[in-house]
Short mmCIF file of C-alpha atoms and ligand atoms in Angstrom, two decimals:
data_model
loop_
_atom_site.label_atom_id
_atom_site.label_comp_id
_atom_site.label_asym_id
_atom_site.label_seq_id
_atom_site.Cartn_x
_atom_site.Cartn_y
_atom_site.Cartn_z
CA UNK A 1 -26.51 6.26 -13.42
CA UNK A 2 -23.89 3.63 -14.03
CA UNK A 3 -20.27 3.70 -13.37
CA UNK A 4 -17.75 4.34 -16.15
CA UNK A 5 -14.25 3.17 -16.51
CA UNK A 6 -11.50 5.06 -18.36
CA UNK A 7 -8.14 3.50 -18.42
CA UNK A 8 -5.25 5.80 -17.39
CA UNK A 9 -2.59 3.25 -18.63
CA UNK A 10 -3.32 0.11 -20.61
CA UNK A 11 -3.21 -2.33 -17.82
CA UNK A 12 -2.14 -0.75 -14.56
CA UNK A 13 -4.34 2.32 -13.52
CA UNK A 14 -7.81 3.41 -14.45
CA UNK A 15 -10.34 6.02 -13.43
CA UNK A 16 -13.84 5.22 -12.40
CA UNK A 17 -16.40 7.92 -12.32
CA UNK A 18 -20.17 8.66 -12.53
CA UNK A 19 -20.61 6.84 -9.25
CA UNK A 20 -21.26 8.12 -5.70
CA UNK A 21 -19.59 5.83 -3.28
CA UNK A 22 -21.47 7.33 -0.33
CA UNK A 23 -24.61 5.60 -1.74
CA UNK A 24 -25.34 1.86 -1.79
CA UNK A 25 -23.91 0.42 -4.91
CA UNK A 26 -25.97 -1.48 -7.35
CA UNK A 27 -24.73 -4.87 -8.55
CA UNK A 28 -23.64 -3.68 -12.05
CA UNK A 29 -21.60 -0.81 -10.53
CA UNK A 30 -19.97 -3.34 -8.12
CA UNK A 31 -19.25 -5.79 -10.84
CA UNK A 32 -17.52 -3.18 -12.90
CA UNK A 33 -15.40 -2.05 -9.94
CA UNK A 34 -14.46 -5.65 -8.93
CA UNK A 35 -13.58 -6.53 -12.53
CA UNK A 36 -11.48 -3.34 -12.81
CA UNK A 37 -9.74 -4.18 -9.47
CA UNK A 38 -8.65 -7.63 -10.77
CA UNK A 39 -7.57 -6.45 -14.10
CA UNK A 40 -5.91 -3.06 -13.18
CA UNK A 41 -4.06 -2.60 -9.77
CA UNK A 42 -4.83 1.17 -9.05
CA UNK A 43 -8.40 2.68 -9.38
CA UNK A 44 -9.00 6.41 -8.98
CA UNK A 45 -12.45 7.58 -7.99
CA UNK A 46 -12.49 11.36 -8.52
CA UNK A 47 -14.51 13.66 -6.47
CA UNK A 48 -16.01 11.50 -3.75
CA UNK A 49 -17.61 12.98 -0.56
CA UNK A 50 -17.24 10.35 1.99
CA UNK A 51 -17.60 10.27 5.71
CA UNK A 52 -15.52 7.71 7.66
CA UNK A 53 -18.51 5.30 7.78
CA UNK A 54 -18.99 5.53 3.93
CA UNK A 55 -15.24 4.99 3.46
CA UNK A 56 -15.18 1.88 5.62
CA UNK A 57 -18.35 0.51 4.18
CA UNK A 58 -16.98 0.72 0.62
CA UNK A 59 -13.75 -0.88 1.83
CA UNK A 60 -15.69 -3.82 3.22
CA UNK A 61 -16.99 -4.63 -0.22
CA UNK A 62 -13.29 -5.81 -0.88
CA UNK A 63 -12.97 -7.90 2.29
CA UNK A 64 -12.37 -7.51 6.13
CA UNK A 65 -11.41 -4.07 7.08
CA UNK A 66 -8.20 -4.02 9.29
CA UNK A 67 -7.97 -1.82 12.50
CA UNK A 68 -5.26 0.76 12.22
CA UNK A 69 -2.01 -0.39 13.62
CA UNK A 70 -1.88 2.92 15.60
CA UNK A 71 -4.24 1.45 18.10
CA UNK A 72 -1.53 -1.05 19.13
CA UNK A 73 0.72 1.96 20.00
CA UNK A 74 0.75 3.22 23.41
CA UNK A 75 -0.41 6.78 24.25
CA UNK A 76 -1.67 7.72 20.88
CA UNK A 77 -4.67 9.82 20.56
CA UNK A 78 -6.53 9.15 17.34
CA UNK A 79 -7.92 11.63 15.03
CA UNK A 80 -9.89 9.10 13.02
CA UNK A 81 -11.96 6.00 14.03
CA UNK A 82 -10.00 2.76 14.47
CA UNK A 83 -10.91 1.41 11.12
CA UNK A 84 -9.28 4.27 9.29
CA UNK A 85 -5.42 4.74 9.32
CA UNK A 86 -4.32 8.32 9.72
CA UNK A 87 -1.39 8.70 7.24
CA UNK A 88 -1.82 12.43 7.16
CA UNK A 89 0.53 15.13 8.59
CA UNK A 90 -2.21 16.25 11.00
CA UNK A 91 -2.35 15.86 14.77
CA UNK A 92 -5.41 14.82 16.88
CA UNK A 93 -6.46 18.56 16.93
CA UNK A 94 -6.55 18.65 13.02
CA UNK A 95 -3.49 20.86 12.79
CA UNK A 96 -0.31 20.27 10.88
CA UNK A 97 2.04 18.41 13.28
CA UNK A 98 5.10 20.18 14.45
CA UNK A 99 8.46 19.23 12.76
CA UNK A 100 10.06 16.31 14.57
CA UNK A 101 6.73 14.93 15.84
CA UNK A 102 7.41 11.10 16.45
CA UNK A 103 4.25 10.09 14.38
CA UNK A 104 5.69 12.02 11.30
CA UNK A 105 9.10 10.39 11.88
CA UNK A 106 7.42 6.95 11.85
CA UNK A 107 5.28 7.80 8.86
CA UNK A 108 8.32 8.92 6.90
CA UNK A 109 8.89 5.14 6.13
CA UNK A 110 6.00 5.68 3.73
CA UNK A 111 8.45 7.46 1.42
CA UNK A 112 10.11 4.17 0.60
CA UNK A 113 8.59 1.73 -1.80
CA UNK A 114 6.46 -0.75 0.00
CA UNK A 115 3.32 -2.83 0.03
CA UNK A 116 0.94 -2.31 3.08
CA UNK A 117 1.17 -4.38 6.15
CA UNK A 118 3.65 -6.86 4.70
CA UNK A 119 5.20 -6.81 8.19
CA UNK A 120 2.12 -8.74 9.33
CA UNK A 121 1.85 -12.53 8.63
CA UNK A 122 -1.49 -11.85 6.85
CA UNK A 123 -0.72 -8.56 4.95
CA UNK A 124 -3.17 -6.13 3.20
CA UNK A 125 -5.04 -6.83 0.08
CA UNK A 126 -6.81 -3.59 -0.91
CA UNK A 127 -5.88 -0.15 0.48
CA UNK A 128 -8.39 2.69 0.03
CA UNK A 129 -6.72 6.24 0.41
CA UNK A 130 -9.01 9.16 0.62
CA UNK A 131 -7.58 12.61 0.46
CA UNK A 132 -10.11 15.53 1.44
CA UNK A 133 -7.21 18.05 1.61
CA UNK A 134 -3.94 18.15 -0.61
CA UNK A 135 -0.93 20.28 -0.62
CA UNK A 136 -0.96 22.72 -3.56
CA UNK A 137 2.39 21.24 -4.75
CA UNK A 138 4.12 17.92 -4.25
CA UNK A 139 2.88 15.03 -2.08
CA UNK A 140 2.21 12.77 -5.12
CA UNK A 141 1.82 8.95 -4.65
CA UNK A 142 3.58 6.59 -6.95
CA UNK A 143 2.61 3.02 -7.75
CA UNK A 144 4.63 0.29 -9.41
CA UNK A 145 3.28 -2.72 -11.19
CA UNK A 146 4.77 -5.92 -9.82
CA UNK A 147 2.90 -8.12 -12.34
CA UNK A 148 4.82 -6.29 -15.24
CA UNK A 149 7.92 -6.31 -13.10
CA UNK A 150 7.83 -10.06 -12.76
CA UNK A 151 6.98 -10.63 -16.48
CA UNK A 152 10.04 -8.71 -17.57
CA UNK A 153 12.50 -10.00 -14.90
CA UNK A 154 15.32 -12.07 -16.32
CA UNK A 155 15.18 -15.95 -16.06
CA UNK A 156 18.11 -16.15 -13.88
CA UNK A 157 16.56 -13.80 -11.19
CA UNK A 158 13.28 -15.46 -11.55
CA UNK A 159 14.75 -18.69 -10.62
CA UNK A 160 16.51 -17.26 -7.67
CA UNK A 161 13.49 -15.73 -6.00
CA UNK A 162 10.78 -18.19 -7.01
CA UNK A 163 9.83 -20.26 -3.98
CA UNK A 164 11.81 -17.96 -1.56
CA UNK A 165 10.67 -16.30 1.53
CA UNK A 166 11.69 -12.85 2.72
CA UNK A 167 11.29 -11.50 6.23
CA UNK A 168 9.39 -8.14 6.41
CA UNK A 169 9.56 -5.88 9.38
CA UNK A 170 8.32 -2.34 10.06
CA UNK A 171 11.58 -1.75 12.08
CA UNK A 172 13.76 -2.52 8.80
CA UNK A 173 11.91 0.21 6.82
CA UNK A 174 11.93 2.70 9.61
CA UNK A 175 15.74 2.05 10.03
CA UNK A 176 16.38 2.62 6.43
CA UNK A 177 14.89 6.15 7.05
CA UNK A 178 17.22 6.57 10.07
CA UNK A 179 14.36 6.00 12.47
CA UNK A 180 15.02 3.47 15.25
CA UNK A 181 11.73 2.03 16.69
CA UNK A 182 11.77 1.47 20.39
CA UNK A 183 10.69 -1.90 21.95
CA UNK A 184 7.36 -0.29 22.95
CA UNK A 185 6.78 1.01 19.53
CA UNK A 186 7.68 -2.27 17.80
CA UNK A 187 5.31 -4.01 20.29
CA UNK A 188 3.54 -6.96 18.62
CA UNK A 189 5.12 -6.09 15.15
CA UNK A 190 7.82 -8.79 14.65
CA UNK A 191 9.15 -9.79 11.33
CA UNK A 192 6.74 -11.68 9.12
CA UNK A 193 7.69 -14.19 6.49
CA UNK A 194 6.32 -13.48 2.97
CA UNK A 195 6.58 -15.34 -0.25
CA UNK A 196 8.64 -13.26 -2.72
CA UNK A 197 6.67 -14.38 -5.73
CA UNK A 198 2.98 -14.62 -5.57
CA UNK A 199 0.22 -15.75 -7.87
CA UNK A 200 -2.54 -13.13 -8.21
CA UNK A 201 -5.61 -15.00 -7.58
CA UNK A 202 -8.07 -13.31 -9.85
CA UNK A 203 -5.79 -12.78 -12.95
CA UNK A 204 -3.63 -15.91 -12.52
CA UNK A 205 -0.62 -13.69 -13.09
CA UNK A 206 2.59 -13.95 -11.09
CA UNK A 207 3.84 -10.90 -9.30
CA UNK A 208 6.93 -9.88 -7.27
CA UNK A 209 6.34 -9.30 -3.72
CA UNK A 210 8.99 -7.24 -2.10
CA UNK A 211 9.21 -3.97 -0.08
CA UNK A 212 11.37 -1.63 1.96
CA UNK A 213 10.23 -3.80 5.03
CA UNK A 214 12.46 -6.62 3.79
CA UNK A 215 15.69 -7.42 5.71
CA UNK A 216 16.55 -11.06 5.74
CA UNK A 217 15.80 -13.51 2.91
CA UNK A 218 15.52 -17.03 4.25
CA UNK A 219 18.53 -19.32 3.35
CA UNK A 220 20.72 -16.28 2.20
CA UNK A 221 23.45 -14.33 4.01
CA UNK A 222 22.70 -10.84 4.75
CA UNK A 223 25.04 -9.33 2.15
CA UNK A 224 23.62 -11.34 -0.63
CA UNK A 225 20.11 -10.59 0.58
CA UNK A 226 20.72 -6.86 0.60
CA UNK A 227 22.26 -7.08 -2.88
CA UNK A 228 19.41 -9.11 -4.40
CA UNK A 229 16.68 -6.76 -2.84
CA UNK A 230 18.52 -3.73 -4.25
CA UNK A 231 18.62 -5.32 -7.82
CA UNK A 232 15.00 -6.36 -7.55
CA UNK A 233 13.90 -3.09 -6.41
CA UNK A 234 15.86 -1.18 -9.04
CA UNK A 235 14.20 -3.38 -11.62
CA UNK A 236 10.74 -3.22 -10.29
CA UNK A 237 10.55 0.55 -9.89
CA UNK A 238 11.74 1.47 -13.36
CA UNK A 239 9.79 4.45 -14.83
CA UNK A 240 7.88 2.12 -17.34
CA UNK A 241 6.22 0.22 -14.42
CA UNK A 242 5.26 3.30 -12.51
CA UNK A 243 1.99 5.44 -12.29
CA UNK A 244 2.39 8.66 -10.41
CA UNK A 245 -0.82 9.94 -8.96
CA UNK A 246 -1.25 13.70 -8.61
CA UNK A 247 -3.92 14.04 -6.03
CA UNK A 248 -7.03 16.30 -6.40
CA UNK A 249 -9.07 17.04 -3.26
CA UNK A 250 -11.67 14.24 -2.59
CA UNK A 251 -9.81 11.57 -4.52
CA UNK A 252 -10.30 8.18 -3.38
CA UNK A 253 -7.56 5.73 -4.79
CA UNK A 254 -7.80 2.04 -4.32
CA UNK A 255 -4.75 -0.13 -4.99
CA UNK A 256 -3.98 -3.92 -4.83
CA UNK A 257 -1.22 -4.42 -2.42
CA UNK A 258 -0.84 -7.97 -3.65
CA UNK A 259 0.79 -6.84 -6.88
CA UNK A 260 1.92 -3.30 -6.45
CA UNK A 261 4.55 -1.22 -4.58
CA UNK A 262 3.85 2.32 -3.69
CA UNK A 263 5.40 5.35 -1.99
CA UNK A 264 4.47 8.87 -0.98
CA UNK A 265 6.54 11.59 -2.43
CA UNK A 266 7.69 14.60 -0.41
CA UNK A 267 6.06 18.03 0.11
CA UNK A 268 6.31 20.84 2.57
CA UNK A 269 4.70 18.89 5.41
CA UNK A 270 5.33 21.49 8.02
CA UNK A 271 3.34 23.95 5.96
CA UNK A 272 0.49 22.29 4.01
CA UNK A 273 -2.17 19.89 5.47
CA UNK A 274 -2.40 16.64 3.60
CA UNK A 275 -5.32 14.78 4.96
CA UNK A 276 -4.55 11.32 3.89
CA UNK A 277 -6.99 8.71 5.39
CA UNK A 278 -6.62 4.95 4.62
CA UNK A 279 -8.99 2.02 4.97
CA UNK A 280 -7.05 -1.25 4.74
CA UNK A 281 -8.45 -4.58 3.73
CA UNK A 282 -6.90 -7.94 4.98
CA UNK A 283 -5.70 -10.56 2.61
CA UNK A 284 -7.27 -13.98 3.05
CA UNK A 285 -4.25 -15.48 4.92
CA UNK A 286 -0.47 -15.70 5.00
CA UNK A 287 1.19 -15.50 1.69
CA UNK A 288 3.48 -18.54 2.54
CA UNK A 289 0.35 -20.64 2.93
CA UNK A 290 -1.14 -19.23 -0.29
CA UNK A 291 1.93 -20.21 -2.15
CA UNK A 292 2.27 -23.66 -0.39
CA UNK A 293 5.65 -22.62 1.14
CA UNK A 294 6.81 -24.05 4.47
CA UNK A 295 8.73 -21.55 6.47
CA UNK A 296 11.13 -22.06 9.42
CA UNK A 297 9.51 -22.46 12.75
CA UNK A 298 11.55 -19.51 14.24
CA UNK A 299 10.02 -17.37 11.57
CA UNK A 300 6.40 -17.97 12.92
CA UNK A 301 4.82 -15.21 15.02
C1 OGA B 401 -0.36 4.58 2.60
C2 OGA B 401 0.84 5.28 2.13
C3 OGA B 401 1.66 7.13 0.82
C4 OGA B 401 1.05 8.52 0.57
O1 OGA B 401 -1.47 5.12 2.80
O2 OGA B 401 -0.28 3.38 2.77
O3 OGA B 401 1.87 4.63 1.92
O4 OGA B 401 1.39 9.07 -0.55
N1 OGA B 401 0.65 6.42 1.59
O5 OGA B 401 0.41 9.06 1.50
MN1 MN B 402 1.46 2.44 2.36
#
């Protein structure tokens, strides 16, 4: 058996099959996956049967696996082990959560275009989302290509954002959904400084690094920052940069947070279980450091 790759789009998404990720991977299969991860940004592995250990073990091939931020929230009972983030609509008892459940409200931020954990100084590299149960209709995940978005950005805007730093906070994206996080919920998650333009290590290509988590842009007043973010978001999420994933049960989808945005699309979440389980891999360090940018001391965490 050896893994096969079938492009879904020319350079953004690909499907990889004929590989069982619950088994140890041979070197040739891992090389194919790693090369594909560096070239494409979204990899779809259909029909995987993974327990939490298999899921985390495969994630570890991409780098250090992060603990879910849920463990930092007080009084949460976890349905999944701490190295798997629960982004489902299921409670600890495995049943669909009641409308208005605080966890659902907080998760609603995933409906806005974002990149994972950019509210942490060292954000996520890969995310691996496994979906053993899906709603029969709706609940897609959309991905936008930030390398293509950068390439096609006009020169004036490129000059405006290159070398700049934006402040990312989970409170900002939640506020945009009308959810005000309490001090206790915010806990250790203060705003993190992120380079707005990154160089993708493996491909050498530049990418735009923005998200719904962005509030302030360093050295810019609030109104100008909001207007710039809106312009960049509108450009970056145009249809031609977007791949919409329609889930099948047992899909595992891996994406590169360094050069993509994603968002979950609505579905009837009070009715259908959507068992979304995510393993998250840390990047190698702060993006400002990677880009050689000094950031103001007050922005340091
Ligand atoms: C995530 C996420 C969107 C979705 O898992 O990081 O944003 O469609 N998910 O569940
Ligand atoms: Mn996400």
